[in-house]
C-alpha atoms as a PDB file:
ATOM      1  CA  MET A   1      32.403 -33.022   2.820  1.00  0.00           C
ATOM      2  CA  TRP A   2      31.373 -29.489   1.901  1.00  0.00           C
ATOM      3  CA  LEU A   3      27.801 -30.258   2.887  1.00  0.00           C
ATOM      4  CA  TYR A   4      28.951 -31.107   6.423  1.00  0.00           C
ATOM      5  CA  VAL A   5      30.981 -27.904   6.637  1.00  0.00           C
ATOM      6  CA  VAL A   6      28.011 -25.803   5.459  1.00  0.00           C
ATOM      7  CA  ALA A   7      25.682 -27.576   7.891  1.00  0.00           C
ATOM      8  CA  LEU A   8      28.131 -26.994  10.751  1.00  0.00           C
ATOM      9  CA  LEU A   9      28.522 -23.305   9.923  1.00  0.00           C
ATOM     10  CA  LEU A  10      24.764 -22.885   9.641  1.00  0.00           C
ATOM     11  CA  GLY A  11      24.292 -24.609  12.977  1.00  0.00           C
ATOM     12  CA  LEU A  12      26.873 -22.343  14.622  1.00  0.00           C
ATOM     13  CA  LEU A  13      25.209 -19.245  13.167  1.00  0.00           C
ATOM     14  CA  LEU A  14      21.814 -20.342  14.475  1.00  0.00           C
ATOM     15  CA  LEU A  15      23.315 -21.104  17.880  1.00  0.00           C
ATOM     16  CA  ARG A  16      24.954 -17.662  17.993  1.00  0.00           C
ATOM     17  CA  ARG A  17      21.657 -16.012  17.023  1.00  0.00           C
ATOM     18  CA  TRP A  18      19.788 -17.957  19.713  1.00  0.00           C
ATOM     19  CA  HIS A  19      22.349 -16.942  22.332  1.00  0.00           C
ATOM     20  CA  ARG A  20      22.274 -13.248  21.338  1.00  0.00           C
ATOM     21  CA  GLU A  21      18.478 -13.075  21.308  1.00  0.00           C
ATOM     22  CA  ARG A  22      18.256 -14.557  24.805  1.00  0.00           C
ATOM     23  CA  GLN A  23      20.260 -11.681  26.305  1.00  0.00           C
ATOM     24  CA  THR A  24      17.929  -9.288  28.116  1.00  0.00           C
ATOM     25  CA  VAL A  25      18.106  -5.548  28.671  1.00  0.00           C
ATOM     26  CA  PRO A  26      19.071  -4.811  32.334  1.00  0.00           C
ATOM     27  CA  ARG A  27      16.883  -2.936  34.847  1.00  0.00           C
ATOM     28  CA  LEU A  28      13.606  -3.478  32.994  1.00  0.00           C
ATOM     29  CA  SER A  29      11.610  -2.476  36.077  1.00  0.00           C
ATOM     30  CA  GLU A  30      12.911   1.084  35.681  1.00  0.00           C
ATOM     31  CA  LYS A  31      11.863   1.450  32.042  1.00  0.00           C
ATOM     32  CA  HIS A  32       8.735   3.149  30.677  1.00  0.00           C
ATOM     33  CA  VAL A  33       6.923   1.878  27.583  1.00  0.00           C
ATOM     34  CA  LEU A  34       4.084   3.697  25.821  1.00  0.00           C
ATOM     35  CA  ILE A  35       1.658   1.501  23.877  1.00  0.00           C
ATOM     36  CA  THR A  36      -1.063   2.908  21.618  1.00  0.00           C
ATOM     37  CA  GLY A  37      -4.356   1.152  20.919  1.00  0.00           C
ATOM     38  CA  CYS A  38      -4.710  -0.603  24.285  1.00  0.00           C
ATOM     39  CA  ASP A  39      -8.513  -0.877  24.380  1.00  0.00           C
ATOM     40  CA  SER A  40      -8.429  -4.412  22.950  1.00  0.00           C
ATOM     41  CA  GLY A  41      -6.425  -6.878  20.879  1.00  0.00           C
ATOM     42  CA  PHE A  42      -2.644  -6.861  20.723  1.00  0.00           C
ATOM     43  CA  GLY A  43      -2.218  -3.580  22.605  1.00  0.00           C
ATOM     44  CA  ASN A  44      -4.379  -4.661  25.515  1.00  0.00           C
ATOM     45  CA  LEU A  45      -2.637  -8.018  25.883  1.00  0.00           C
ATOM     46  CA  LEU A  46       0.833  -6.481  25.551  1.00  0.00           C
ATOM     47  CA  ALA A  47       0.066  -3.899  28.247  1.00  0.00           C
ATOM     48  CA  ARG A  48      -0.955  -6.662  30.670  1.00  0.00           C
ATOM     49  CA  GLN A  49       2.006  -8.820  29.641  1.00  0.00           C
ATOM     50  CA  LEU A  50       4.611  -6.084  30.169  1.00  0.00           C
ATOM     51  CA  ASP A  51       2.966  -5.001  33.422  1.00  0.00           C
ATOM     52  CA  ALA A  52       3.230  -8.568  34.720  1.00  0.00           C
ATOM     53  CA  ARG A  53       6.921  -8.525  33.824  1.00  0.00           C
ATOM     54  CA  GLY A  54       7.462  -5.405  35.917  1.00  0.00           C
ATOM     55  CA  LEU A  55       7.868  -2.692  33.294  1.00  0.00           C
ATOM     56  CA  ARG A  56       6.296   0.743  33.749  1.00  0.00           C
ATOM     57  CA  VAL A  57       3.526   0.652  31.172  1.00  0.00           C
ATOM     58  CA  LEU A  58       1.907   3.804  29.832  1.00  0.00           C
ATOM     59  CA  ALA A  59      -1.187   2.510  28.054  1.00  0.00           C
ATOM     60  CA  ALA A  60      -2.885   4.816  25.554  1.00  0.00           C
ATOM     61  CA  CYS A  61      -6.552   3.960  24.997  1.00  0.00           C
ATOM     62  CA  LEU A  62      -9.164   5.528  22.740  1.00  0.00           C
ATOM     63  CA  THR A  63     -12.050   5.206  25.212  1.00  0.00           C
ATOM     64  CA  ASP A  64     -12.628   5.717  28.940  1.00  0.00           C
ATOM     65  CA  SER A  65     -14.185   2.266  29.222  1.00  0.00           C
ATOM     66  CA  GLY A  66     -11.164   0.602  27.616  1.00  0.00           C
ATOM     67  CA  ALA A  67      -8.817   2.424  29.981  1.00  0.00           C
ATOM     68  CA  ALA A  68     -10.907   1.529  33.053  1.00  0.00           C
ATOM     69  CA  GLN A  69     -11.067  -2.160  32.129  1.00  0.00           C
ATOM     70  CA  LEU A  70      -7.309  -2.291  31.589  1.00  0.00           C
ATOM     71  CA  ARG A  71      -6.549  -0.602  34.915  1.00  0.00           C
ATOM     72  CA  ALA A  72      -8.816  -3.088  36.685  1.00  0.00           C
ATOM     73  CA  ALA A  73      -6.846  -5.998  35.204  1.00  0.00           C
ATOM     74  CA  THR A  74      -3.337  -4.716  35.985  1.00  0.00           C
ATOM     75  CA  SER A  75      -1.115  -3.461  38.803  1.00  0.00           C
ATOM     76  CA  ASN A  76      -0.861   0.081  40.126  1.00  0.00           C
ATOM     77  CA  ARG A  77       2.310   0.562  38.074  1.00  0.00           C
ATOM     78  CA  LEU A  78       0.327   0.729  34.845  1.00  0.00           C
ATOM     79  CA  GLN A  79      -1.018   4.166  33.944  1.00  0.00           C
ATOM     80  CA  THR A  80      -3.538   4.949  31.230  1.00  0.00           C
ATOM     81  CA  VAL A  81      -4.113   7.986  29.046  1.00  0.00           C
ATOM     82  CA  LEU A  82      -6.673   8.744  26.343  1.00  0.00           C
ATOM     83  CA  LEU A  83      -5.197   9.150  22.872  1.00  0.00           C
ATOM     84  CA  ASP A  84      -6.736   9.733  19.463  1.00  0.00           C
ATOM     85  CA  VAL A  85      -3.778   9.441  17.088  1.00  0.00           C
ATOM     86  CA  THR A  86      -5.570  11.578  14.484  1.00  0.00           C
ATOM     87  CA  SER A  87      -5.575  14.609  16.818  1.00  0.00           C
ATOM     88  CA  SER A  88      -2.384  16.686  16.829  1.00  0.00           C
ATOM     89  CA  LYS A  89      -3.433  18.477  20.009  1.00  0.00           C
ATOM     90  CA  ASN A  90      -4.148  15.184  21.757  1.00  0.00           C
ATOM     91  CA  ILE A  91      -0.744  13.852  20.678  1.00  0.00           C
ATOM     92  CA  ALA A  92       0.982  16.986  22.009  1.00  0.00           C
ATOM     93  CA  ASP A  93      -0.872  16.682  25.329  1.00  0.00           C
ATOM     94  CA  VAL A  94       0.031  12.995  25.683  1.00  0.00           C
ATOM     95  CA  THR A  95       3.671  13.753  24.840  1.00  0.00           C
ATOM     96  CA  ALA A  96       3.762  16.298  27.687  1.00  0.00           C
ATOM     97  CA  TRP A  97       2.079  13.726  29.974  1.00  0.00           C
ATOM     98  CA  VAL A  98       4.705  11.115  29.063  1.00  0.00           C
ATOM     99  CA  ARG A  99       7.547  13.599  29.604  1.00  0.00           C
ATOM    100  CA  GLU A 100       6.346  14.265  33.135  1.00  0.00           C
ATOM    101  CA  ARG A 101       6.368  10.558  33.957  1.00  0.00           C
ATOM    102  CA  VAL A 102       9.642   9.468  32.416  1.00  0.00           C
ATOM    103  CA  GLY A 103      11.729  12.444  33.576  1.00  0.00           C
ATOM    104  CA  ASP A 104      15.393  12.634  32.644  1.00  0.00           C
ATOM    105  CA  GLN A 105      15.726   8.930  31.877  1.00  0.00           C
ATOM    106  CA  GLY A 106      13.513   9.275  28.800  1.00  0.00           C
ATOM    107  CA  LEU A 107      11.097   6.830  27.199  1.00  0.00           C
ATOM    108  CA  TRP A 108      12.456   3.335  26.684  1.00  0.00           C
ATOM    109  CA  GLY A 109       9.812   1.994  24.337  1.00  0.00           C
ATOM    110  CA  LEU A 110       7.092   3.177  21.967  1.00  0.00           C
ATOM    111  CA  VAL A 111       4.757   0.575  20.502  1.00  0.00           C
ATOM    112  CA  ASN A 112       2.690   2.020  17.657  1.00  0.00           C
ATOM    113  CA  ASN A 113      -0.158  -0.474  17.720  1.00  0.00           C
ATOM    114  CA  ALA A 114      -3.304   1.616  17.122  1.00  0.00           C
ATOM    115  CA  GLY A 115      -4.949   0.794  13.813  1.00  0.00           C
ATOM    116  CA  ILE A 116      -8.185   0.331  11.856  1.00  0.00           C
ATOM    117  CA  ALA A 117      -9.155  -1.510   8.675  1.00  0.00           C
ATOM    118  CA  ILE A 118     -12.579  -0.061   7.849  1.00  0.00           C
ATOM    119  CA  PRO A 119     -13.585   1.317   5.363  1.00  0.00           C
ATOM    120  CA  THR A 120     -12.277  -1.402   3.068  1.00  0.00           C
ATOM    121  CA  ALA A 121     -13.667  -2.726  -0.203  1.00  0.00           C
ATOM    122  CA  PRO A 122     -12.604  -2.953  -3.857  1.00  0.00           C
ATOM    123  CA  ASN A 123     -10.883   0.352  -4.624  1.00  0.00           C
ATOM    124  CA  GLU A 124     -13.531   1.525  -7.083  1.00  0.00           C
ATOM    125  CA  TRP A 125     -16.205   1.202  -4.404  1.00  0.00           C
ATOM    126  CA  LEU A 126     -14.454   3.698  -2.133  1.00  0.00           C
ATOM    127  CA  THR A 127     -14.005   7.462  -1.978  1.00  0.00           C
ATOM    128  CA  LYS A 128     -10.914   9.523  -1.239  1.00  0.00           C
ATOM    129  CA  GLU A 129     -12.309  10.132   2.265  1.00  0.00           C
ATOM    130  CA  ASP A 130     -12.513   6.356   2.851  1.00  0.00           C
ATOM    131  CA  PHE A 131      -8.791   6.035   2.113  1.00  0.00           C
ATOM    132  CA  VAL A 132      -7.898   9.080   4.216  1.00  0.00           C
ATOM    133  CA  THR A 133      -9.841   7.727   7.221  1.00  0.00           C
ATOM    134  CA  VAL A 134      -7.610   4.654   7.424  1.00  0.00           C
ATOM    135  CA  LEU A 135      -4.370   6.385   6.459  1.00  0.00           C
ATOM    136  CA  ASN A 136      -4.828   9.060   9.138  1.00  0.00           C
ATOM    137  CA  VAL A 137      -4.888   6.415  11.877  1.00  0.00           C
ATOM    138  CA  ASN A 138      -2.540   3.723  10.581  1.00  0.00           C
ATOM    139  CA  LEU A 139       0.167   5.837   8.984  1.00  0.00           C
ATOM    140  CA  VAL A 140      -0.063   9.605   9.529  1.00  0.00           C
ATOM    141  CA  GLY A 141      -1.026   9.186  13.186  1.00  0.00           C
ATOM    142  CA  LEU A 142       1.766   6.670  13.725  1.00  0.00           C
ATOM    143  CA  VAL A 143       4.286   9.048  12.162  1.00  0.00           C
ATOM    144  CA  GLU A 144       3.144  12.028  14.252  1.00  0.00           C
ATOM    145  CA  VAL A 145       3.174  10.064  17.519  1.00  0.00           C
ATOM    146  CA  THR A 146       6.675   8.801  16.736  1.00  0.00           C
ATOM    147  CA  LEU A 147       8.074  12.208  15.801  1.00  0.00           C
ATOM    148  CA  SER A 148       6.595  13.757  18.940  1.00  0.00           C
ATOM    149  CA  LEU A 149       8.247  11.184  21.204  1.00  0.00           C
ATOM    150  CA  LEU A 150      11.600  10.754  19.421  1.00  0.00           C
ATOM    151  CA  PRO A 151      13.474  13.201  21.711  1.00  0.00           C
ATOM    152  CA  LEU A 152      12.444  11.117  24.736  1.00  0.00           C
ATOM    153  CA  LEU A 153      13.339   7.875  22.931  1.00  0.00           C
ATOM    154  CA  ARG A 154      16.757   9.228  21.936  1.00  0.00           C
ATOM    155  CA  ARG A 155      17.412  10.229  25.531  1.00  0.00           C
ATOM    156  CA  ALA A 156      16.803   6.651  26.663  1.00  0.00           C
ATOM    157  CA  ARG A 157      18.475   5.083  23.587  1.00  0.00           C
ATOM    158  CA  GLY A 158      15.278   3.089  23.445  1.00  0.00           C
ATOM    159  CA  ARG A 159      13.048   1.196  21.034  1.00  0.00           C
ATOM    160  CA  VAL A 160      10.371   2.005  18.461  1.00  0.00           C
ATOM    161  CA  VAL A 161       8.129  -0.967  17.671  1.00  0.00           C
ATOM    162  CA  ASN A 162       5.805  -0.366  14.717  1.00  0.00           C
ATOM    163  CA  VAL A 163       2.961  -2.767  14.021  1.00  0.00           C
ATOM    164  CA  SER A 164       2.712  -3.389  10.309  1.00  0.00           C
ATOM    165  CA  SER A 165       1.191  -6.513   8.733  1.00  0.00           C
ATOM    166  CA  VAL A 166       1.835  -9.153   6.108  1.00  0.00           C
ATOM    167  CA  MET A 167      -0.360  -6.808   4.073  1.00  0.00           C
ATOM    168  CA  GLY A 168       2.623  -4.462   4.142  1.00  0.00           C
ATOM    169  CA  ARG A 169       4.381  -7.079   1.992  1.00  0.00           C
ATOM    170  CA  VAL A 170       1.564  -8.243  -0.310  1.00  0.00           C
ATOM    171  CA  SER A 171      -1.622  -6.409  -1.235  1.00  0.00           C
ATOM    172  CA  PHE A 172      -4.662  -8.263  -2.509  1.00  0.00           C
ATOM    173  CA  PHE A 173      -7.601  -6.143  -1.331  1.00  0.00           C
ATOM    174  CA  GLY A 174      -8.513  -2.506  -1.738  1.00  0.00           C
ATOM    175  CA  GLY A 175      -8.764   0.466   0.580  1.00  0.00           C
ATOM    176  CA  GLY A 176      -6.290   2.261   2.780  1.00  0.00           C
ATOM    177  CA  TYR A 177      -5.205  -0.651   4.987  1.00  0.00           C
ATOM    178  CA  CYS A 178      -2.569  -2.247   2.736  1.00  0.00           C
ATOM    179  CA  ILE A 179      -1.384   1.173   1.575  1.00  0.00           C
ATOM    180  CA  SER A 180      -0.939   2.277   5.191  1.00  0.00           C
ATOM    181  CA  LYS A 181       1.031  -0.842   6.097  1.00  0.00           C
ATOM    182  CA  TYR A 182       3.355  -0.436   3.109  1.00  0.00           C
ATOM    183  CA  GLY A 183       3.888   3.095   4.405  1.00  0.00           C
ATOM    184  CA  VAL A 184       4.660   1.836   7.916  1.00  0.00           C
ATOM    185  CA  GLU A 185       7.315  -0.451   6.429  1.00  0.00           C
ATOM    186  CA  ALA A 186       8.933   2.422   4.503  1.00  0.00           C
ATOM    187  CA  PHE A 187       8.811   4.842   7.443  1.00  0.00           C
ATOM    188  CA  SER A 188      10.292   2.207   9.767  1.00  0.00           C
ATOM    189  CA  ASP A 189      13.144   1.420   7.373  1.00  0.00           C
ATOM    190  CA  SER A 190      14.184   5.061   6.990  1.00  0.00           C
ATOM    191  CA  LEU A 191      13.785   5.728  10.720  1.00  0.00           C
ATOM    192  CA  ARG A 192      15.888   2.684  11.620  1.00  0.00           C
ATOM    193  CA  LEU A 193      18.781   4.027   9.537  1.00  0.00           C
ATOM    194  CA  GLU A 194      18.467   7.559  10.942  1.00  0.00           C
ATOM    195  CA  MET A 195      18.276   6.401  14.555  1.00  0.00           C
ATOM    196  CA  HIS A 196      21.219   3.979  14.353  1.00  0.00           C
ATOM    197  CA  ASN A 197      23.818   6.499  15.522  1.00  0.00           C
ATOM    198  CA  PHE A 198      21.561   7.556  18.408  1.00  0.00           C
ATOM    199  CA  GLY A 199      21.334   3.990  19.723  1.00  0.00           C
ATOM    200  CA  VAL A 200      17.569   3.791  19.088  1.00  0.00           C
ATOM    201  CA  LYS A 201      16.448   0.495  17.549  1.00  0.00           C
ATOM    202  CA  VAL A 202      13.407   0.337  15.268  1.00  0.00           C
ATOM    203  CA  CYS A 203      11.523  -2.958  14.930  1.00  0.00           C
ATOM    204  CA  VAL A 204       8.620  -3.915  12.692  1.00  0.00           C
ATOM    205  CA  ILE A 205       5.975  -6.491  13.616  1.00  0.00           C
ATOM    206  CA  GLU A 206       4.348  -8.125  10.557  1.00  0.00           C
ATOM    207  CA  PRO A 207       1.563 -10.387  11.858  1.00  0.00           C
ATOM    208  CA  GLY A 208      -0.444 -12.751   9.733  1.00  0.00           C
ATOM    209  CA  TYR A 209      -4.199 -13.007  10.307  1.00  0.00           C
ATOM    210  CA  PHE A 210      -5.334 -13.061  13.942  1.00  0.00           C
ATOM    211  CA  LYS A 211      -8.752 -12.781  15.579  1.00  0.00           C
ATOM    212  CA  THR A 212      -8.984  -9.138  16.637  1.00  0.00           C
ATOM    213  CA  MET A 213     -11.497  -6.326  16.217  1.00  0.00           C
ATOM    214  CA  ILE A 214      -9.720  -5.303  13.004  1.00  0.00           C
ATOM    215  CA  SER A 215     -10.372  -8.701  11.426  1.00  0.00           C
ATOM    216  CA  ASN A 216     -13.927  -9.090  12.798  1.00  0.00           C
ATOM    217  CA  VAL A 217     -15.889 -10.690   9.962  1.00  0.00           C
ATOM    218  CA  GLU A 218     -19.287  -9.261  10.931  1.00  0.00           C
ATOM    219  CA  ASN A 219     -17.937  -5.701  10.881  1.00  0.00           C
ATOM    220  CA  LEU A 220     -16.138  -6.231   7.588  1.00  0.00           C
ATOM    221  CA  GLU A 221     -19.188  -7.795   5.956  1.00  0.00           C
ATOM    222  CA  LYS A 222     -21.382  -4.901   7.094  1.00  0.00           C
ATOM    223  CA  ASN A 223     -18.773  -2.505   5.705  1.00  0.00           C
ATOM    224  CA  PHE A 224     -18.893  -4.238   2.281  1.00  0.00           C
ATOM    225  CA  HIS A 225     -22.678  -3.929   2.118  1.00  0.00           C
ATOM    226  CA  THR A 226     -22.543  -0.273   3.157  1.00  0.00           C
ATOM    227  CA  SER A 227     -20.059   0.509   0.384  1.00  0.00           C
ATOM    228  CA  TRP A 228     -22.140  -1.429  -2.145  1.00  0.00           C
ATOM    229  CA  LYS A 229     -25.317   0.493  -1.358  1.00  0.00           C
ATOM    230  CA  LYS A 230     -23.579   3.827  -2.032  1.00  0.00           C
ATOM    231  CA  LEU A 231     -22.362   2.839  -5.508  1.00  0.00           C
ATOM    232  CA  PRO A 232     -23.761   4.316  -8.718  1.00  0.00           C
ATOM    233  CA  GLU A 233     -25.886   1.864 -10.719  1.00  0.00           C
ATOM    234  CA  GLU A 234     -23.311   1.735 -13.518  1.00  0.00           C
ATOM    235  CA  ILE A 235     -20.662   0.342 -11.158  1.00  0.00           C
ATOM    236  CA  LYS A 236     -23.120  -2.075  -9.555  1.00  0.00           C
ATOM    237  CA  THR A 237     -24.047  -3.383 -13.008  1.00  0.00           C
ATOM    238  CA  SER A 238     -20.387  -3.798 -13.997  1.00  0.00           C
ATOM    239  CA  TYR A 239     -19.519  -5.839 -10.916  1.00  0.00           C
ATOM    240  CA  GLY A 240     -22.838  -7.600 -10.334  1.00  0.00           C
ATOM    241  CA  GLU A 241     -24.308  -8.637  -6.993  1.00  0.00           C
ATOM    242  CA  SER A 242     -22.580 -11.994  -7.356  1.00  0.00           C
ATOM    243  CA  TYR A 243     -19.283 -10.152  -6.869  1.00  0.00           C
ATOM    244  CA  LEU A 244     -20.482  -8.906  -3.488  1.00  0.00           C
ATOM    245  CA  ARG A 245     -21.594 -12.412  -2.488  1.00  0.00           C
ATOM    246  CA  GLN A 246     -18.247 -13.888  -3.570  1.00  0.00           C
ATOM    247  CA  LEU A 247     -16.408 -11.178  -1.621  1.00  0.00           C
ATOM    248  CA  VAL A 248     -18.273 -12.067   1.581  1.00  0.00           C
ATOM    249  CA  ALA A 249     -17.748 -15.793   0.938  1.00  0.00           C
ATOM    250  CA  MET A 250     -13.992 -15.243   0.474  1.00  0.00           C
ATOM    251  CA  LEU A 251     -13.905 -13.290   3.729  1.00  0.00           C
ATOM    252  CA  LYS A 252     -15.601 -16.133   5.617  1.00  0.00           C
ATOM    253  CA  LEU A 253     -13.216 -18.645   4.075  1.00  0.00           C
ATOM    254  CA  LEU A 254     -10.251 -16.520   5.120  1.00  0.00           C
ATOM    255  CA  GLN A 255     -11.669 -16.360   8.654  1.00  0.00           C
ATOM    256  CA  LYS A 256     -10.973 -20.078   9.060  1.00  0.00           C
ATOM    257  CA  THR A 257      -7.240 -19.373   8.862  1.00  0.00           C
ATOM    258  CA  TYR A 258      -7.278 -16.755  11.656  1.00  0.00           C
ATOM    259  CA  SER A 259      -5.243 -17.567  14.764  1.00  0.00           C
ATOM    260  CA  SER A 260      -6.757 -16.839  18.170  1.00  0.00           C
ATOM    261  CA  ASP A 261      -3.395 -16.984  19.983  1.00  0.00           C
ATOM    262  CA  LEU A 262      -2.583 -13.272  20.209  1.00  0.00           C
ATOM    263  CA  SER A 263       0.428 -14.035  22.403  1.00  0.00           C
ATOM    264  CA  LEU A 264       2.315 -15.087  19.257  1.00  0.00           C
ATOM    265  CA  VAL A 265       2.283 -11.400  18.336  1.00  0.00           C
ATOM    266  CA  THR A 266       2.731  -9.871  21.793  1.00  0.00           C
ATOM    267  CA  ASN A 267       5.674 -12.185  22.525  1.00  0.00           C
ATOM    268  CA  CYS A 268       7.411 -10.720  19.482  1.00  0.00           C
ATOM    269  CA  MET A 269       6.619  -7.203  20.694  1.00  0.00           C
ATOM    270  CA  GLU A 270       7.962  -8.041  24.145  1.00  0.00           C
ATOM    271  CA  HIS A 271      11.153  -9.477  22.669  1.00  0.00           C
ATOM    272  CA  ALA A 272      11.636  -6.327  20.573  1.00  0.00           C
ATOM    273  CA  LEU A 273      11.421  -4.253  23.756  1.00  0.00           C
ATOM    274  CA  THR A 274      13.386  -6.417  26.172  1.00  0.00           C
ATOM    275  CA  SER A 275      16.036  -8.247  24.161  1.00  0.00           C
ATOM    276  CA  LEU A 276      19.521  -6.766  24.055  1.00  0.00           C
ATOM    277  CA  HIS A 277      19.627  -7.695  20.373  1.00  0.00           C
ATOM    278  CA  PRO A 278      16.110  -7.389  18.896  1.00  0.00           C
ATOM    279  CA  ARG A 279      15.318  -8.301  15.305  1.00  0.00           C
ATOM    280  CA  SER A 280      14.530  -5.649  12.729  1.00  0.00           C
ATOM    281  CA  ARG A 281      11.436  -7.612  11.694  1.00  0.00           C
ATOM    282  CA  TYR A 282       9.166 -10.192  13.308  1.00  0.00           C
ATOM    283  CA  SER A 283       6.582 -12.231  11.406  1.00  0.00           C
ATOM    284  CA  PRO A 284       4.260 -13.966  13.886  1.00  0.00           C
ATOM    285  CA  GLY A 285       1.778 -16.518  12.584  1.00  0.00           C
ATOM    286  CA  TRP A 286       2.168 -19.619  10.436  1.00  0.00           C
ATOM    287  CA  ASP A 287       0.462 -17.909   7.488  1.00  0.00           C
ATOM    288  CA  ALA A 288       2.935 -15.026   7.613  1.00  0.00           C
ATOM    289  CA  LYS A 289       5.969 -17.322   7.600  1.00  0.00           C
ATOM    290  CA  LEU A 290       4.767 -20.018   5.212  1.00  0.00           C
ATOM    291  CA  LEU A 291       2.452 -18.170   2.839  1.00  0.00           C
ATOM    292  CA  TYR A 292       2.484 -14.367   2.667  1.00  0.00           C
ATOM    293  CA  LEU A 293       6.193 -13.669   3.109  1.00  0.00           C
ATOM    294  CA  PRO A 294       7.257 -16.299   0.543  1.00  0.00           C
ATOM    295  CA  LEU A 295       4.602 -14.903  -1.828  1.00  0.00           C
ATOM    296  CA  SER A 296       6.071 -11.434  -1.456  1.00  0.00           C
ATOM    297  CA  TYR A 297       9.322 -12.646  -3.026  1.00  0.00           C
ATOM    298  CA  LEU A 298       7.657 -14.223  -6.068  1.00  0.00           C
ATOM    299  CA  PRO A 299       7.496 -12.453  -9.437  1.00  0.00           C
ATOM    300  CA  SER A 300       4.314 -10.378  -9.654  1.00  0.00           C
ATOM    301  CA  ALA A 301       2.998 -12.545 -12.492  1.00  0.00           C
ATOM    302  CA  LEU A 302       3.004 -15.606 -10.233  1.00  0.00           C
ATOM    303  CA  SER A 303       1.549 -13.928  -7.138  1.00  0.00           C
ATOM    304  CA  ASP A 304      -1.098 -12.206  -9.299  1.00  0.00           C
ATOM    305  CA  ALA A 305      -2.085 -15.537 -10.828  1.00  0.00           C
ATOM    306  CA  LEU A 306      -2.497 -17.076  -7.375  1.00  0.00           C
ATOM    307  CA  PHE A 307      -4.518 -14.217  -5.897  1.00  0.00           C
ATOM    308  CA  THR A 308      -6.783 -13.762  -8.940  1.00  0.00           C
ATOM    309  CA  SER A 309      -7.706 -17.450  -8.800  1.00  0.00           C
ATOM    310  CA  PHE A 310      -9.303 -16.808  -5.400  1.00  0.00           C
ATOM    311  CA  CYS A 311     -10.639 -13.306  -6.017  1.00  0.00           C
ATOM    312  CA  PRO A 312     -14.313 -12.642  -6.885  1.00  0.00           C
ATOM    313  CA  LYS A 313     -15.193 -12.454 -10.570  1.00  0.00           C
ATOM    314  CA  SER A 314     -17.165  -9.557 -12.029  1.00  0.00           C
ATOM    315  CA  VAL A 315     -19.894  -9.904 -14.657  1.00  0.00           C
ATOM    316  CA  GLY A 316     -18.538  -6.983 -16.724  1.00  0.00           C
END
């Protein structure tokens, strides 16, 4: 009897959640959304997706060519701007540019999507500068862009959508990428609490592995070899060249799990921006839901045992 009652209550809760999440924010055609990292990947697809839905998209690209290609593929509503998130002056200029366009109604949405993964390698193969390069884009740049635009977001009682990763939940490779994504999670959690009374909602997107420029195997493999060549002989001897070969082999094996359907991610971003009741976290991708997120709740001894069974083995 109790099982039926529990099943009924669970069903009603799921039905209520489904109904709430289907409710859409009114007057979307009047709302401005700024997206960073629109040259390719998730940002590019989201810009086109939101433009097709009628929103006023402000697409921040790193290159002139990326901006031109995006404008050619979208309506006249979409506007582009060049943004290097590591440049404080550039961020200040773009903030002023956004303020001119949104006026008194403020900025409805900010999607912090810009990110890099290289340099990445086993931690001992990297320098402090290698870590800083990634952290400046993925974390410090994201924080500065957000802080610069918060007054406009508060005015609109809008949305901040931060792109993290399943690697913000589990970390099994070195370099600044996982560190930066853990930081994005922490920043988003504190910001969500602080913005609650202002009516600004903060959402985190935690994708699994998808085929984008960040996960490009050729670039990552080249990056591993570059790091290896710079190492002192003592470190090379400790790890052995077989470690490098195993690292590349593991990367190619992981590539087979990548999803090419980027809309799984951009649909979550769109929902975070347009739903009256967005989720605090979205985890697009089967690997995120069925593998990485469950692993993140395991005791460290168990997750370590699983990851080390797949990791390369050193000779030292």
